[in-house]
Short mmCIF file of C-alpha atoms and ligand atoms in Angstrom, two decimals:
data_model
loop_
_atom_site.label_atom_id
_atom_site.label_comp_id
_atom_site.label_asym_id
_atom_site.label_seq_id
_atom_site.Cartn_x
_atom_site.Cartn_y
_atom_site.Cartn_z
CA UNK A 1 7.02 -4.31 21.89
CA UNK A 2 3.33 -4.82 22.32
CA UNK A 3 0.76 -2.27 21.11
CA UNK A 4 -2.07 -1.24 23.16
CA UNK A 5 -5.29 -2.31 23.73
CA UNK A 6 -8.48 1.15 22.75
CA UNK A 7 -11.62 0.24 24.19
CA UNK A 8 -14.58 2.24 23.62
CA UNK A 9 -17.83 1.83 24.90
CA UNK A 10 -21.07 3.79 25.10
CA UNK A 11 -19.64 6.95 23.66
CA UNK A 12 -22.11 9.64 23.04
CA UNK A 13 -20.23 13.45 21.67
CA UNK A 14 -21.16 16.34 19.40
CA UNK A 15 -21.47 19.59 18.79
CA UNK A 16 -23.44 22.06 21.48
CA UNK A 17 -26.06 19.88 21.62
CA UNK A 18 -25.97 18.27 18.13
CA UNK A 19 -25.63 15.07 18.60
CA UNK A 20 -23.14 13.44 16.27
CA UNK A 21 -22.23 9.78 17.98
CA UNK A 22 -25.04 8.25 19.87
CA UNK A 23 -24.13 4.89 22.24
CA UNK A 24 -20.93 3.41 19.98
CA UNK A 25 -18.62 0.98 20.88
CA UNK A 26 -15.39 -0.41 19.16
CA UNK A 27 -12.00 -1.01 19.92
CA UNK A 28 -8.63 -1.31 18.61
CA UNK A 29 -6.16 -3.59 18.74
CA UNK A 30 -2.20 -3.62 18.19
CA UNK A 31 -2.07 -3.85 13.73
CA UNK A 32 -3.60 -1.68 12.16
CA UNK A 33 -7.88 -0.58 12.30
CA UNK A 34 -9.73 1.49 9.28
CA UNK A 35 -12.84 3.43 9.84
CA UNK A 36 -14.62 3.95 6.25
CA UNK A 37 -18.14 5.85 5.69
CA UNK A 38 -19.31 8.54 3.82
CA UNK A 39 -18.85 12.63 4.18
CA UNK A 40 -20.60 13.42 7.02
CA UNK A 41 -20.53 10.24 8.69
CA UNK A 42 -19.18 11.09 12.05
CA UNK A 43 -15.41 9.83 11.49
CA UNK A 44 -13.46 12.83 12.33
CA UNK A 45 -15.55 14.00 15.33
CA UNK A 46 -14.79 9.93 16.38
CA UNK A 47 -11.08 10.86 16.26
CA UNK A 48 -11.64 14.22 18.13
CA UNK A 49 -13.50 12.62 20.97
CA UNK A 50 -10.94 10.19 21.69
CA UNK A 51 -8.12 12.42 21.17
CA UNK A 52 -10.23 14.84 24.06
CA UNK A 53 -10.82 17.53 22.04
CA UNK A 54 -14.52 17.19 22.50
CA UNK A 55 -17.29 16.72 25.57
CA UNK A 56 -18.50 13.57 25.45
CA UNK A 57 -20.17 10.56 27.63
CA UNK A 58 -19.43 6.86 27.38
CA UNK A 59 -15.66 5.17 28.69
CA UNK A 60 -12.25 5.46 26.31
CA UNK A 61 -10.19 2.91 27.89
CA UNK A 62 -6.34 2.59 26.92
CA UNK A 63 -5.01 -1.05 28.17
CA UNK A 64 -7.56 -0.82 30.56
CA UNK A 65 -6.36 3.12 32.07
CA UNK A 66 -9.65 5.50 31.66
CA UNK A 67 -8.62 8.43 29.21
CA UNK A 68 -10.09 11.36 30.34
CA UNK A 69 -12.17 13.69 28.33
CA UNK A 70 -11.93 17.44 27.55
CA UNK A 71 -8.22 17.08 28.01
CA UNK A 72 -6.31 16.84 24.88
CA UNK A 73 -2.91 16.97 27.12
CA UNK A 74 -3.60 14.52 29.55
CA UNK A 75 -4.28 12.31 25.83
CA UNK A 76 -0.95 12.97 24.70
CA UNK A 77 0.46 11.69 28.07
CA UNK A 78 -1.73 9.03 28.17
CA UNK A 79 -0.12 7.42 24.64
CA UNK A 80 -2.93 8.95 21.76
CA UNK A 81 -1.78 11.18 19.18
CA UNK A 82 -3.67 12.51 16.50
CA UNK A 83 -3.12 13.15 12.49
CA UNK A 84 -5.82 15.56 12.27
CA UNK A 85 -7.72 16.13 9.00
CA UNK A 86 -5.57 18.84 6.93
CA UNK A 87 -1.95 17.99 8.52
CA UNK A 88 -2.52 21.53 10.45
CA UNK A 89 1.27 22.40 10.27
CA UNK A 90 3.28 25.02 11.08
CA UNK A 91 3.65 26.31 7.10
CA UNK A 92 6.25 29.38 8.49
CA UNK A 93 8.38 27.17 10.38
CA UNK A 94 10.93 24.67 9.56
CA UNK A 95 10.40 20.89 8.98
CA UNK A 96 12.72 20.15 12.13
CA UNK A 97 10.57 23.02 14.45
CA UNK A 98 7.39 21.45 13.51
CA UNK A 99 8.86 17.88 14.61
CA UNK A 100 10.23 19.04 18.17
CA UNK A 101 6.61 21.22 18.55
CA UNK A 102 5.37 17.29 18.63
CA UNK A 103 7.61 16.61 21.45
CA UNK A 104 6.93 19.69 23.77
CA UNK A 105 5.68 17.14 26.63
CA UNK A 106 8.73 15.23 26.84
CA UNK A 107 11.94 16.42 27.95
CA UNK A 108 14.57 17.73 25.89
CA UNK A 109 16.59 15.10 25.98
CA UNK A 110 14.23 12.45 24.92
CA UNK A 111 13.31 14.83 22.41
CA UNK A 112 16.95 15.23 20.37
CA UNK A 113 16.49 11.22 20.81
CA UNK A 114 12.46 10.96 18.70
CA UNK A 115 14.05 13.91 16.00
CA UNK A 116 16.66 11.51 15.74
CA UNK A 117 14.51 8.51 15.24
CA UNK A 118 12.11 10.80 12.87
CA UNK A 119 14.85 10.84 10.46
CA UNK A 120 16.00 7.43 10.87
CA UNK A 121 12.84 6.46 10.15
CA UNK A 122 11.56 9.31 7.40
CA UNK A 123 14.82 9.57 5.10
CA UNK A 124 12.96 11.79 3.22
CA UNK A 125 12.39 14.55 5.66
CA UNK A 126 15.92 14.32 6.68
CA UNK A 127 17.19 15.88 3.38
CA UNK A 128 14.69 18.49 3.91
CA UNK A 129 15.35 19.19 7.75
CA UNK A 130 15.24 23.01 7.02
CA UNK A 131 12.95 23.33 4.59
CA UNK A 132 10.04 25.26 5.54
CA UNK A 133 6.82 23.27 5.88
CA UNK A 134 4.51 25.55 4.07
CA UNK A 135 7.10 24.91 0.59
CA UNK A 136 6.93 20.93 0.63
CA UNK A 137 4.41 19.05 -1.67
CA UNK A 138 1.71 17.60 -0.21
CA UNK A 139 2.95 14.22 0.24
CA UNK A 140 5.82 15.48 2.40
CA UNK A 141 3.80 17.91 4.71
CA UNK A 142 1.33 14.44 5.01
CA UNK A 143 4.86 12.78 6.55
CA UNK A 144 5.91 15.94 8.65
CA UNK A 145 2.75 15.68 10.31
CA UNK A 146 3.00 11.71 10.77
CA UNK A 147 6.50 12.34 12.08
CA UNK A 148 5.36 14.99 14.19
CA UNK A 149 2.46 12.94 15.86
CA UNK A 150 5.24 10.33 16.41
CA UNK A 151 7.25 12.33 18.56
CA UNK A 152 5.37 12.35 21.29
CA UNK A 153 6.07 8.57 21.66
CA UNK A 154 2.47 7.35 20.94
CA UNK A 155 1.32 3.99 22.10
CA UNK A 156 -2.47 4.42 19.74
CA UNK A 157 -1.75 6.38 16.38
CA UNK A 158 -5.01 8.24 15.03
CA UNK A 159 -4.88 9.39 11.39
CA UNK A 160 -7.61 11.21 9.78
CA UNK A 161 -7.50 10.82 5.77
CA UNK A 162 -3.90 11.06 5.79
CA UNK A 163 -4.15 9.84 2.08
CA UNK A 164 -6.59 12.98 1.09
CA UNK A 165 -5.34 14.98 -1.97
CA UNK A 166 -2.27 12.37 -2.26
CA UNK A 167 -0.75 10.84 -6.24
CA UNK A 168 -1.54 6.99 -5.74
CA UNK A 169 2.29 6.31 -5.42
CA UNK A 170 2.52 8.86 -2.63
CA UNK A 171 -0.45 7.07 -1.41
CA UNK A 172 1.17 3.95 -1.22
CA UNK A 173 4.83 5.30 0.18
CA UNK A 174 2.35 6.69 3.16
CA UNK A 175 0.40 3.32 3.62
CA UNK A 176 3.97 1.47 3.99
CA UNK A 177 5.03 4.26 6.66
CA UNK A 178 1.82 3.79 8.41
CA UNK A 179 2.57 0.02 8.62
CA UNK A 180 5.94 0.29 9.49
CA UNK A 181 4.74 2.27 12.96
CA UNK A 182 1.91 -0.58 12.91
CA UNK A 183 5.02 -3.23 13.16
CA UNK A 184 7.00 -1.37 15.67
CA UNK A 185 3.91 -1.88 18.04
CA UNK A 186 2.09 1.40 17.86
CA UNK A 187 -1.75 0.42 17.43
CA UNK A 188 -2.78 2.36 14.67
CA UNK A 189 -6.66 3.96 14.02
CA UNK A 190 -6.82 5.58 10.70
CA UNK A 191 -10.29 7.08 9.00
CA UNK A 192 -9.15 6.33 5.24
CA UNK A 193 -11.64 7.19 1.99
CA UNK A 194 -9.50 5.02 0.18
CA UNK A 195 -11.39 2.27 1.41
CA UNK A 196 -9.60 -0.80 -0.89
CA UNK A 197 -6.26 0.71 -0.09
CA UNK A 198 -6.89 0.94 3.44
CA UNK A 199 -8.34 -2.26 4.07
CA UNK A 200 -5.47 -3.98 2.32
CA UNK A 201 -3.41 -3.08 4.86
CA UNK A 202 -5.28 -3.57 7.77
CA UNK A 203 -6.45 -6.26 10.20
CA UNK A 204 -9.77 -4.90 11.38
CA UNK A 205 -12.44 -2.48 9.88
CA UNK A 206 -15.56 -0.36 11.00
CA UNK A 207 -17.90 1.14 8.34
CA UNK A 208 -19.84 4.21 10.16
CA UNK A 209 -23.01 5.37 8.49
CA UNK A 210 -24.75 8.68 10.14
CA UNK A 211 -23.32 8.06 13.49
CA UNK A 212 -23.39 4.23 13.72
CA UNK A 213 -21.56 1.38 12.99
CA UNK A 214 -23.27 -0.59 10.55
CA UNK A 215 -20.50 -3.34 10.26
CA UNK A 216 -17.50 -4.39 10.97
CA UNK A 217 -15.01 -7.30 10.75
CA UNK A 218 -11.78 -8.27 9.68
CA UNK A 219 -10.47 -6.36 6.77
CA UNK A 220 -10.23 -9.17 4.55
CA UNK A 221 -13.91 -9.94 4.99
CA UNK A 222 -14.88 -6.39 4.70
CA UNK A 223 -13.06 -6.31 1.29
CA UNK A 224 -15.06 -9.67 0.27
CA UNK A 225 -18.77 -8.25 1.52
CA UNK A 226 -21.17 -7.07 -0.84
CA UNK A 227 -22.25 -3.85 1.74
CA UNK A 228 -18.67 -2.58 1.02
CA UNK A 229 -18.15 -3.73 -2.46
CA UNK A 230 -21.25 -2.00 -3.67
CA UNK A 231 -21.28 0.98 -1.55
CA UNK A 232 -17.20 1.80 -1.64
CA UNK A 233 -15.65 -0.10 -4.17
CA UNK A 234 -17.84 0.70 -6.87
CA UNK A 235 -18.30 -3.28 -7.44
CA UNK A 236 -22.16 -3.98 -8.70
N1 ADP B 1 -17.45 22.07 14.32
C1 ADP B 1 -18.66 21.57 14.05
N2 ADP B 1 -19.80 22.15 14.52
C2 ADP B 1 -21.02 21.62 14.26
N3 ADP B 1 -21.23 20.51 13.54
C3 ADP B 1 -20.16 19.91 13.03
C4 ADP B 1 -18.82 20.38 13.25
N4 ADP B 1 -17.95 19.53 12.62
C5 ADP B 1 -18.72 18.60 12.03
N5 ADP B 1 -20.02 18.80 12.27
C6 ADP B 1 -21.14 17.94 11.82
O1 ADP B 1 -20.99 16.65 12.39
C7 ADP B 1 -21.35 15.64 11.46
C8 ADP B 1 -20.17 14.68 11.28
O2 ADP B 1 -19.07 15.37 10.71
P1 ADP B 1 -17.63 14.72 10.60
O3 ADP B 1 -17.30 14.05 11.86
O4 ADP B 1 -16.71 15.80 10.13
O5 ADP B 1 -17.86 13.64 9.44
P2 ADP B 1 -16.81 12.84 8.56
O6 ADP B 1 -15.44 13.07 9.12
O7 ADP B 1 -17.24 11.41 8.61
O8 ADP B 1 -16.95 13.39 7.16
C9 ADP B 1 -21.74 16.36 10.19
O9 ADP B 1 -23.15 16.47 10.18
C10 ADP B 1 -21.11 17.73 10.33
O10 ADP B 1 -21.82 18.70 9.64
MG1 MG B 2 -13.74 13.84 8.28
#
C-alpha cells in the first residue's frame, strides 16, 4: 500500500483575526515528516488547520483531492486524522469505547474489523481492553489515542507531541509504533519537541519559527546542520 501525497500551499489561519500562519507551503510524503520549533511557534494551530478545525485561506491538497476547510468531518472522510495535543480522551470510559468513538464514521462492521486490528497491532491495550482510560499511565493513554486516530482508517496521520510528558523508553516504544503505521503506508505528520528523537526516525523535516518555515530538508541533513544543532540539540 502506498501512502498519500499532503500538499499545502499558500495557507494563511489564526485566531479571530490574529494571524498565526502567513503564506506557508510544505508537503508530506508517504514515511514519516517532523515539524520542530519553539513554544509558540505555530505547530499545533498547523495541525488544526489541516485537520479543519480552523478558518483558513491557501489549498490542502490530499493526492491531489482539495480538503475542505471548517469541516473537521469531511477531514476524517477525506483520510486525515489527528493526535491532538493532550490525547483528549474519554478518561470515564473504557479503553475499547474510546477506540470504537474513533470509528463512528465507518460502519459497524468495518469497525469490529479496525478494534480488531487495534489490538493486533497494540498488544498492550489489548490486556487492558476494559480498563478505564482516565486509570492508565501516560504512556498508555498516548497509545489509546494513537489507536483511536487509527480507527478511522487514516491515509495522513497527524500527531501533535505525542512524546510530551513520556519516560524515554516509553518514548521510544511510541516512536517504533509511529513507524510501524509509517511502514504500513499511512503518511505520517508529527510536531515532536524531541527534535533528535524525531528526526531519527524520519525522512523529511520542517523547522517553523514564529509562523514560518525557516528550513527544511531531509532529516538526516537537518540532524547534521548547525541551525538545528545549536538551536535544538544543545550542540555549540
Ligand atoms: N485558541 C487560541 N486563541 C488565540 N491565540 C492562540 C490560540 N491558540 C494558540 N494561540 C496563539 O497562536 C500562536 C501559536 O500557538 P501554537 O500553534 O499553539 O504554537 P506551538 O504549538 O508551536 O507551541 C501563539 O502565539 C499562541 O499564543
Ligand atoms: Mg503546540
Amino acid at each position: 500500500m502506498s501512502g498519500a501525497q499532503l500538499s499545502v500551499q499558500g495557507l494563511t489561519t489564526g485566531y479571530n483575526g490574529f494571524q498565526v500562519l502567513q503564506d506557508l507551503s510544505l508537503e508530506a510524503q508517504p514515511g514519516i515528516t517532523v515539524i520542530v520549533g519553539p513554544n509558540g511557534a505555530g505547530k499545533t494551530t498547523l495541525l488544526k488547520a489541516l485537520a479543519g478545525l480552523l478558518p483558513r485561506q491557501g489549498t490542502v491538497q490530499l493526492d491531489g483531492q482539495a480538503v475542505p476547510a471548517l469541516n473537521a468531518t469531511a477531514c476524517v472522510q477525506r483520510g486525515l486524522a489527528l493526535v491532538a495535543e493532550g490525547r483528549q480522551l474519554f478518561p470515564q470510559m473504557t479503553v475499547t469505547e474510546n477506540l470504537e468513538l474513533g470509528g463512528w464514521l465507518v460502519p459497524a462492521r468495518v469497525r469490529a474489523e479496525r478494534l480488531a486490528q487495534a489490538f493486533e497491532d497494540f498488544p498492550r491495550l489489548r490486556e487492558r481492553a476494559q480498563q478505564l482510560a482516565g486509570t492508565m499511565s501516560g504512556g498508555e493513554q498516548q497509545m489509546v489515542a494513537v489507536a483511536r486516530a487509527m480507527m478511522s482508517g487514516p491515509r495522513l496521520l497527524m500527531l501533535d507531541e505525542p512524546s510530551l510528558g513520556l519516560a524515554p523508553r516509553m518514548v521510544d516504544e511510541l516512536l517504533a509504533i509511529v513507524q510501524r503505521i509509517a511502514a504500513q503506508g499511512v503518511t505520517v505528520l508529527m510536531v515532536e519537541q524531541n527534535v533528535r528523537k524525531a528526526l531519527q526516525v524520519a525522512q523529511r523535516g520542517y523547522v517553523l519559527e514564529r509562523g514560518r518555515i525557516v528550513a527544511s530538508g531531509e532529516a538526516s541533513s537537518l540532524l547534521q546542520s548547525d541551525a538545528v544543532r545549536q538551536a535544538y540539540l544543545g550542540v555549540a
